[in-house]
Amino acid sequence: MGSIERPYDVLIIGAGLSGLCSLHHIRKRFPSWTVKVIEAGDSVGGTWYWNRYPGARFDSETISYQFSWDKELLQEWDWKETYAPQPETLRYIEHVCDKHNLRSDIQFNTTIKSARWFESDRTWTLEDETGNLYQARFFVSCLGVLSSPTLPAVPGIENFKGRLFHTSKWPKSFDISRDLAGKRIGVIGTGATGIQTITEVAKQSSIESLHVFQRTANWSAPLRNAEITLELMQSIKGRYDEIFKQCASTPSGFLHSADPRKSCEVTHEERLALWEKRYSEPGFGKWLGVFSDTYTDREANRLYSDFMAEKIRARVTDPRIAEQLIPKDHGFGLRRVPLESGYFEVYNDPKVHLVSLRETPFERATERGLVTSDGTEHQLDVLICATGFNAITGAFSDIEWHGRDNTPLISHDAHSKAVWASHRARTFLGIMAHSMPNMFMVLGPHQPFGNIPRSIEHAVEVVMQLLEHCEQNGYSYVEPTKEAVDEWTEHVVSCSEGALTNEVSSWLTGVNTNVEGKQERTVARYCGSAVEYRKRCQQCKLAGWKGLEFA
Ligand code: NA7
């Protein structure tokens, strides 16, 4: 074991948006406290640091996807695109850190491997992979919802002699126009990441071929990105209060909310008029701004899915390929809808080949490429895995937890004593877990994951209020009761009932076929409205933090 540092008042793991927001507010609200952020990467940004694959960009509106607490910065910063690309977002995050001198409290290149609660002095001790120890009274986990990448288990993949990487580990020095020239490229995965990567890779005229290995066809619809001119930026700057107010009023924290009408209450022409309007507009309106019953009523969802299927058919020349690209096993919007910029047209290019893994699954990998069940060896020089993440609970499971009474937080199997056996989260407000005193989660399971910065700012505010309550009352211990956790978890489950989304496997429902113990669907996030979620947090506070035990 390495040396132990002086105990901190607060330790934070992760220097993404959650960790940076937490650090800023702790410094502001508790100026005399000592705080340190521990980060695995060599710089700040979290998701926007790691995911530097080609085409990575927001599909949430840039102007609603930034910190709202620095009014001066809102007036200073000029966004360039309606949906910012990853480098612009990373520049923004770096600028926030420079402006507030946040880096001075961040330790980079440090991966935490275990977290242990010591009842005797009511502290957490975190251990990094080199054995260094860090001790603190309070611990804020800002681990990220999509930060633990997963690779497909293709037999013999270790024999592949070409380059292979996960999109979230895209090499910093890799230049697609230089490094993909003349190459045969394979991409596994057609989620939001795959769709952005494939579109960008296919644009490279110098590549020899692109094979897309698709297991589940995904719905996708146009992003319609545009430049933000300086004039437009000026007018946006005058409307920030209104913009954030609007985000606070919608169920998912975005600027979009559903049309209150139901699909069956209007005529076919009225339905078409709204759908066409949304389709022609930028952003998530085509997912979140349609009729209110689209994701609860099967027939409404079928009608809208049929409309979207026709849009795909109109864009793909080969009808056989078009049918392979149209999801048949789930309706539109029941998984997180990736927005695209020319994705479907990619398949009209003769150098792009769609391989349906439903028809011909992977059999094995060779030195040269991937062999599918029809015996074809798809020869590749570069294999890009856009195969997603061990989402929501995954980053927690990368840490060995010893909570109160040495209780583990999370396990892959159902028969363990872990608080979250089989990755089935049980939380209080999504902020705390039983047996894990003084540990707060920002973007933990059972929080709403719509517009992420909006969720982060709210979760950080709740954590700050709890820390203030402890400080003002001299408490050195806070933990939810088992009953409160049961009640909250039941509430989260009940919110998910009736939503068609929860009948479909995806990272939103806790499924990842590459991870042991994640084959079954779970309720991993808060599926009710973010407005209701915030109301419940506030009610808990007003009731004297009912459900929490302090000492
Ligand atoms: P996703 O949305 O989880 O997508 C992962 C993709 O990889 C998806 O198409 C998977 O197919 C595919 N996949 C995963 N494992 C395999 C194996 N073993 N074989 C073949 N194909 C596989 O992750 P993303 O990174 O695209 O997006 C995550 C979120 O980031 C996104 O929702 C946005 O919020 C931003 P499957 O569907 O499981 O059949």
Tab-separated table of N, CA and C in Angstrom, residues 405-411 413-421 435:
chain	number	residue	atom	x	y	z
A	405	ASP	N	-20.015	-2.005	6.982
A	405	ASP	CA	-19.973	-3.457	7.251
A	405	ASP	C	-19.356	-4.216	6.076
A	406	ASN	N	-18.442	-3.547	5.381
A	406	ASN	CA	-17.709	-4.169	4.268
A	406	ASN	C	-18.618	-4.591	3.116
A	407	THR	N	-19.764	-3.951	2.982
A	407	THR	CA	-20.746	-4.345	1.963
A	407	THR	C	-20.292	-3.890	0.573
A	408	PRO	N	-20.309	-4.808	-0.422
A	408	PRO	CA	-19.993	-4.373	-1.790
A	408	PRO	C	-21.167	-3.587	-2.389
A	409	LEU	N	-20.874	-2.640	-3.255
A	409	LEU	CA	-21.960	-1.868	-3.884
A	409	LEU	C	-22.636	-2.680	-4.970
A	410	ILE	N	-21.836	-3.383	-5.794
A	410	ILE	CA	-22.389	-3.902	-7.050
A	410	ILE	C	-21.815	-5.272	-7.359
A	411	SER	N	-22.652	-6.116	-7.981
A	411	SER	CA	-22.152	-7.441	-8.376
A	411	SER	C	-22.803	-7.854	-9.692
A	413	ASP	N	-23.796	-10.995	-10.185
A	413	ASP	CA	-24.768	-12.067	-9.972
A	413	ASP	C	-25.823	-11.668	-8.939
A	414	ALA	N	-26.924	-12.427	-8.961
A	414	ALA	CA	-28.073	-12.072	-8.128
A	414	ALA	C	-27.906	-12.531	-6.692
A	415	HIS	N	-26.969	-13.463	-6.433
A	415	HIS	CA	-26.912	-14.086	-5.102
A	415	HIS	C	-25.884	-13.436	-4.197
A	416	SER	N	-25.455	-12.260	-4.550
A	416	SER	CA	-24.427	-11.641	-3.737
A	416	SER	C	-25.070	-10.730	-2.702
A	417	LYS	N	-24.229	-10.291	-1.740
A	417	LYS	CA	-24.744	-9.384	-0.699
A	417	LYS	C	-24.680	-7.940	-1.180
A	418	ALA	N	-24.287	-7.766	-2.423
A	418	ALA	CA	-24.093	-6.405	-2.936
A	418	ALA	C	-25.395	-5.612	-2.878
A	419	VAL	N	-25.252	-4.302	-2.682
A	419	VAL	CA	-26.424	-3.426	-2.624
A	419	VAL	C	-27.132	-3.430	-3.982
A	420	TRP	N	-26.353	-3.496	-5.051
A	420	TRP	CA	-26.920	-3.567	-6.400
A	420	TRP	C	-26.549	-4.927	-7.012
A	421	ALA	N	-27.152	-6.000	-6.502
A	421	ALA	CA	-26.856	-7.331	-7.044
A	421	ALA	C	-27.329	-7.388	-8.492
A	435	SER	N	-25.951	1.577	2.710
A	435	SER	CA	-24.642	1.026	3.123
A	435	SER	C	-23.455	1.808	2.586
